[in-house]
C-alpha positions as a Python dict, from the first residue, in 0.01 Angstrom:
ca = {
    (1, 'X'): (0, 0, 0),
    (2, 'X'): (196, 161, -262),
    (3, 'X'): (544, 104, -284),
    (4, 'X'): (714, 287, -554),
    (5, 'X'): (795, 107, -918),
    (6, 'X'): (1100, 83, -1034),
    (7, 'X'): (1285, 438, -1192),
    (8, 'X'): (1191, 585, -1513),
    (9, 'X'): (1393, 474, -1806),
    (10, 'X'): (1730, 667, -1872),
    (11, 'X'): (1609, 870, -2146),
    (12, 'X'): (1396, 1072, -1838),
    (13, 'X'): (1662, 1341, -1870),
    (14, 'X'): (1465, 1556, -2097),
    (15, 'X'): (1109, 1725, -2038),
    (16, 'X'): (826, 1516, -2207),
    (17, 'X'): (508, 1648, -2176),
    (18, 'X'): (280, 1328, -2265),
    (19, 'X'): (427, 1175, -1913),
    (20, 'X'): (187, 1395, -1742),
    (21, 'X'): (-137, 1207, -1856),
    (22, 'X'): (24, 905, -1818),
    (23, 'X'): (137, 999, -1481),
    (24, 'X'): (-274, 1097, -1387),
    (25, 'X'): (-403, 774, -1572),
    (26, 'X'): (-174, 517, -1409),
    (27, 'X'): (-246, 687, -1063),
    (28, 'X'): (-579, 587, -1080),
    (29, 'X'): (-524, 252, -1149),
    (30, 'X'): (-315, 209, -926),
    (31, 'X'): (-524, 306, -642),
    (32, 'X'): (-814, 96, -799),
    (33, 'X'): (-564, -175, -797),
    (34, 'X'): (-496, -194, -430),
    (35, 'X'): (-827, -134, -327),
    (36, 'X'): (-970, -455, -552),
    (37, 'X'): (-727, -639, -389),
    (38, 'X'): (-810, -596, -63),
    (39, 'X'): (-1170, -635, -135),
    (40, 'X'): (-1106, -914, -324),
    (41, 'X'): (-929, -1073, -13),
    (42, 'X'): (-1097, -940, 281),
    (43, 'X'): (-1453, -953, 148),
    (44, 'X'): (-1503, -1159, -149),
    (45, 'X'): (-1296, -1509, -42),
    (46, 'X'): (-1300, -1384, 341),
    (47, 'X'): (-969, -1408, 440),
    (48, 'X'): (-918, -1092, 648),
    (49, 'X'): (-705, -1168, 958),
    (50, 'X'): (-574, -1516, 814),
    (51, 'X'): (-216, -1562, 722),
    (52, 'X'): (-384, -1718, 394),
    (53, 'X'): (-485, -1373, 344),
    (54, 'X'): (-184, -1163, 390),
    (55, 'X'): (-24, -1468, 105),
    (56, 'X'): (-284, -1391, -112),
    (57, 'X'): (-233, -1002, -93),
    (58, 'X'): (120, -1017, -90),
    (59, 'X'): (97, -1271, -424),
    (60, 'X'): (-142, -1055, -618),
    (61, 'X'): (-1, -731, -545),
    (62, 'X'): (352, -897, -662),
    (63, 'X'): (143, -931, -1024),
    (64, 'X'): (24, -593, -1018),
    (65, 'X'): (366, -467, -955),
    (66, 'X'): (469, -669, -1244),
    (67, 'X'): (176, -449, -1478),
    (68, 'X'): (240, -175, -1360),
    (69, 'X'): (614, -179, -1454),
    (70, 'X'): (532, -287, -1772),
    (71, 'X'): (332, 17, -1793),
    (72, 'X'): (571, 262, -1660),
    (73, 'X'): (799, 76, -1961),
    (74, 'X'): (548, 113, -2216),
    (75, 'X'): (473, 469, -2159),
    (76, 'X'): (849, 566, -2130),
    (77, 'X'): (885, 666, -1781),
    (78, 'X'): (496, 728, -1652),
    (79, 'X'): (470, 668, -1268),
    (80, 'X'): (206, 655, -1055),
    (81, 'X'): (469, 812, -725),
    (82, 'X'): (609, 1113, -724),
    (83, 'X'): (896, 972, -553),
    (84, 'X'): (973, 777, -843),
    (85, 'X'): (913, 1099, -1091),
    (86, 'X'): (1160, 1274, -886),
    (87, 'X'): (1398, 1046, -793),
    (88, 'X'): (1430, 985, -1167),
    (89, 'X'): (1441, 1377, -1244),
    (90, 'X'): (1746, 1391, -1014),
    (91, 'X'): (1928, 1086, -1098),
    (92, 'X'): (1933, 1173, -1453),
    (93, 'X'): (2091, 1526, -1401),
    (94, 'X'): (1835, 1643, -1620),
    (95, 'X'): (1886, 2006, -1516),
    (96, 'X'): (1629, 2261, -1307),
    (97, 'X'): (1363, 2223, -1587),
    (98, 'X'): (1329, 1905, -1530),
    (99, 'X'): (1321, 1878, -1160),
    (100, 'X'): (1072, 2224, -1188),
    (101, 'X'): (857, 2038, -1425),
    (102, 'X'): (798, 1711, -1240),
    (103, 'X'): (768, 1885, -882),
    (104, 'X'): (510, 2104, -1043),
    (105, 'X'): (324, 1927, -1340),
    (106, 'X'): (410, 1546, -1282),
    (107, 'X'): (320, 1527, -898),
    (108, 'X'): (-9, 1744, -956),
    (109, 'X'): (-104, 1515, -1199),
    (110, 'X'): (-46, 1195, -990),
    (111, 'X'): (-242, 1353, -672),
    (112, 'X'): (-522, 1439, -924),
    (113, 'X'): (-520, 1079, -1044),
    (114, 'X'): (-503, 908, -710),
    (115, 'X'): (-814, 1173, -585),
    (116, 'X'): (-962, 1021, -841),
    (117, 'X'): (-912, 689, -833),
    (118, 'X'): (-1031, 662, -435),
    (119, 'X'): (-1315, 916, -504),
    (120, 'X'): (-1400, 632, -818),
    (121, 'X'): (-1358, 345, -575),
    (122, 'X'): (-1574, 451, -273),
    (123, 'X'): (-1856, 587, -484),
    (124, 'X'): (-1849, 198, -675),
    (125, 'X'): (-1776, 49, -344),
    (126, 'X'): (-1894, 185, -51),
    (127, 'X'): (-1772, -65, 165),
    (128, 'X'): (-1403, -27, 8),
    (129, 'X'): (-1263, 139, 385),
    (130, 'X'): (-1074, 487, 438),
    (131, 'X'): (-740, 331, 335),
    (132, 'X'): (-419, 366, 598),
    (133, 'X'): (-385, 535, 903),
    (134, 'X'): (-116, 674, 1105),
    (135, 'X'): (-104, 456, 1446),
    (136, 'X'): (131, 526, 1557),
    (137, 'X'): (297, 925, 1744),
    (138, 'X'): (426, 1132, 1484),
    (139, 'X'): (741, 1154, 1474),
    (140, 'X'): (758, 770, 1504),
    (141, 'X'): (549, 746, 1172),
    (142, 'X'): (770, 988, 1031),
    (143, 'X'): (1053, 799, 1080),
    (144, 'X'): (922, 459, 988),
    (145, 'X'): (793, 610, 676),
    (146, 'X'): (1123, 747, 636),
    (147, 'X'): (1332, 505, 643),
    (148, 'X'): (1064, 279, 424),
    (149, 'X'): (1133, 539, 181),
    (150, 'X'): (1545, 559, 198),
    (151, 'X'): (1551, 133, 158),
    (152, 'X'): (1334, 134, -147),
    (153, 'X'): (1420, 420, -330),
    (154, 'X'): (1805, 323, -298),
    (155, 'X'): (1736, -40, -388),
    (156, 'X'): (1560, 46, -709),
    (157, 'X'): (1781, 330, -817),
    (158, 'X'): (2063, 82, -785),
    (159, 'X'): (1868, -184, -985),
    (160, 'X'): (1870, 66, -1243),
    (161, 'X'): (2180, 108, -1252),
    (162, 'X'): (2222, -275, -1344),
    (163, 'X'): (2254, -470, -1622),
    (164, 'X'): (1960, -748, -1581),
    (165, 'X'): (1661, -816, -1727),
    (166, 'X'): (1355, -656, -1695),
    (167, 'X'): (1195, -1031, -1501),
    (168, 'X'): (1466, -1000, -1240),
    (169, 'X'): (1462, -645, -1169),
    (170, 'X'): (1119, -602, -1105),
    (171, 'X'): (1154, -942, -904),
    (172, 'X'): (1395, -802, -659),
    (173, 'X'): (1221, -462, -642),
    (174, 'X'): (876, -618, -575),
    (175, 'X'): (980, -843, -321),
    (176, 'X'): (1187, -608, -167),
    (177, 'X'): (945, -319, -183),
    (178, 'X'): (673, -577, -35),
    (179, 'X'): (895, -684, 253),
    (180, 'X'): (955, -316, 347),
    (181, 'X'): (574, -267, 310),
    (182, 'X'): (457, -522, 548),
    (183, 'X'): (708, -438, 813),
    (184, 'X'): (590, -53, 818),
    (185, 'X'): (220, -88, 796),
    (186, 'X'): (90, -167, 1133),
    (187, 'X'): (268, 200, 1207),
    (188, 'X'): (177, 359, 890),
    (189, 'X'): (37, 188, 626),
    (190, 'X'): (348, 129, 461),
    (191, 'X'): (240, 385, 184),
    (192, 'X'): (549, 520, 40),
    (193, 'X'): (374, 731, -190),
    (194, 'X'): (267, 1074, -114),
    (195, 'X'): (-15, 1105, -383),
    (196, 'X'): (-199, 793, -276),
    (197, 'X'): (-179, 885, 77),
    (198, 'X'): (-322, 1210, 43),
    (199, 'X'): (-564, 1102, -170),
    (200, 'X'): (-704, 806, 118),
    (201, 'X'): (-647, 1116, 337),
    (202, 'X'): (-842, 1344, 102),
    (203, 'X'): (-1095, 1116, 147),
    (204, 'X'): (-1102, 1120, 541),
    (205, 'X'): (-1092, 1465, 516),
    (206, 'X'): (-756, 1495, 725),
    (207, 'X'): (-535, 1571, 435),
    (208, 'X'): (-385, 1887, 581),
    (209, 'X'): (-367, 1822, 902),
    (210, 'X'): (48, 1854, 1040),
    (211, 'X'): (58, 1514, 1082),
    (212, 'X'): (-36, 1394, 754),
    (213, 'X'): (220, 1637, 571),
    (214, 'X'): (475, 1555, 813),
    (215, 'X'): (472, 1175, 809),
    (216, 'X'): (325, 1106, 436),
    (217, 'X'): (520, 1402, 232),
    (218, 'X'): (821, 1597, 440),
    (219, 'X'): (982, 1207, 522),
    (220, 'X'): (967, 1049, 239),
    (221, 'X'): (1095, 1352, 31),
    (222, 'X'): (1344, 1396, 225),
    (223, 'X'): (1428, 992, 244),
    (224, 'X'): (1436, 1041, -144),
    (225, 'X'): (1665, 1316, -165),
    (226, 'X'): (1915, 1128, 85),
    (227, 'X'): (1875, 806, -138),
    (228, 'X'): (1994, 1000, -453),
    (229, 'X'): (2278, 1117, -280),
    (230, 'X'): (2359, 781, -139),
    (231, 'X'): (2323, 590, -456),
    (232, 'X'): (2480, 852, -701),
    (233, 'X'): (2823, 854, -455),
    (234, 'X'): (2838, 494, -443),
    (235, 'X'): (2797, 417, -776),
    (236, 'X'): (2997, 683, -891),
    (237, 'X'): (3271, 588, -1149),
    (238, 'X'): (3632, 546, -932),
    (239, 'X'): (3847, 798, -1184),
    (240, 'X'): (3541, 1027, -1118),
    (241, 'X'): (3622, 973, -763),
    (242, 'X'): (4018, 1017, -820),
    (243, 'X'): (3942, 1321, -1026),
    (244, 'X'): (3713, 1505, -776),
    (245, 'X'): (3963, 1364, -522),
    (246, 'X'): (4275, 1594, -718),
    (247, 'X'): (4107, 1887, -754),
    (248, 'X'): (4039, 1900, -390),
    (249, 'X'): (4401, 1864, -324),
    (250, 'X'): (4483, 2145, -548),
    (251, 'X'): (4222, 2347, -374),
    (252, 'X'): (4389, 2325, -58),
    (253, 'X'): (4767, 2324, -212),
}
């Protein structure tokens, strides 16, 4: 499971360079962080296959959540997803040198740090599994993952957009992002993060197959791209609308 955090602060409209080791360093935790849970769960108070085990999942990966958006706070706008890096890159209008420089620096770094972080867990614990599969035909997973993506990425970029605290934002968007999660991963793992499922993939050693690039990258980027639309439109300012709304008029005229 990774569902992405919520969007980088709204000063992420300008290039900053130290993101990009924050970006590698919180990737690998975050990948340690699932996996502990699970083996925390599943092996260590043997729950696997219990519904007292999905609650206890579910309630300590709603506390990591709540870390790691602390961290992405602390560090002014890491992430540990590159669909949170770039959703962020174009919701802030930051220009091409932003979007250039998180497609091409951020995301490497995040891949790098999830490799890392499963290559780090399996080598500590062997028994630690493969991480999710695809069970589902193709284009099914794509689609699933897909539509994961659209739901979450909208809901936090609107959260953003709000006025609350920092308690009830992440509250809505790990809830949310957890409800999404567990009703996509008997078809796909529920992932919603392109780094940490090629780096479980990585680790398989099916991380270029079509399938895998299809499902885990092309869907969700695209999901992203549609939610950025979605949410900048709908939450545009109305005399923005009006305006835009004129000068089409006098096109035409």
């Amino acid at each position: 499971m990774a569902p992405a955090p919520a969007p980088a602060p709204a000063s992420s409209g300008r290039i900053r360079p130290w993101l990009v080791v924050g970006d590698l360093v919180l990737a690998v935790l975050w990948v340690c962080a699932g996996a502990l849970v699970k083996l925390a769960v599943y092996n260590v108070l043997g729950l696997g296959g219990r519904p007292e085990g999905e609650a206890a999942k579910v309630s300590l990966s709603v506390v990591y959540m709540f870390l790691f958006a602390w961290l992405e706070s602390a560090t002014g706008g890491a992430s540990y997803n590159p669909l949170t890096a770039i959703s962020g890159a174009l919701a802030s209008r930051g220009g091409i040198a932003l979007y250039l420089f998180t497609v091409f620096v951020r995301v490497p770094a995040q891949v790098i740090g999830a490799v890392i972080g499963v290559m780090l867990m399996r080598f500590t614990f062997p028994k630690v599994g493969k991480g999710a599969a695809l069970s589902v035909g193709v284009h099914h997973g794509a689609l699933t993952e897909g539509l994961a993506t659209l739901m979450v990425v909208m809901v936090s970029l609107t959260l953003k957009k709000k006025e609350q605290g920092f308690f009830v934002k992440t509250w809505i968007a790990s809830i949310w992002k957890m409800t999404i999660h567990i009703l996509s991963s008997d078809m796909t793992g529920g992932i919603m993060n392109p780094a940490s499922a090629f780096a479980w993939a990585y680790a398989r050693g099916d991380h270029t197959s079509f399938d895998h690039l299809l499902v885990y990258w092309l869907a969700p980027l695209q999901a992203t791209l549609v939610a950025v639309w979605v949410v900048t439109f709908l939450t545009k300012p109305k005399k923005t609308k009006e305006q835009e709304a004129d000068k089409n008029k006098n096109k035409k005229e």
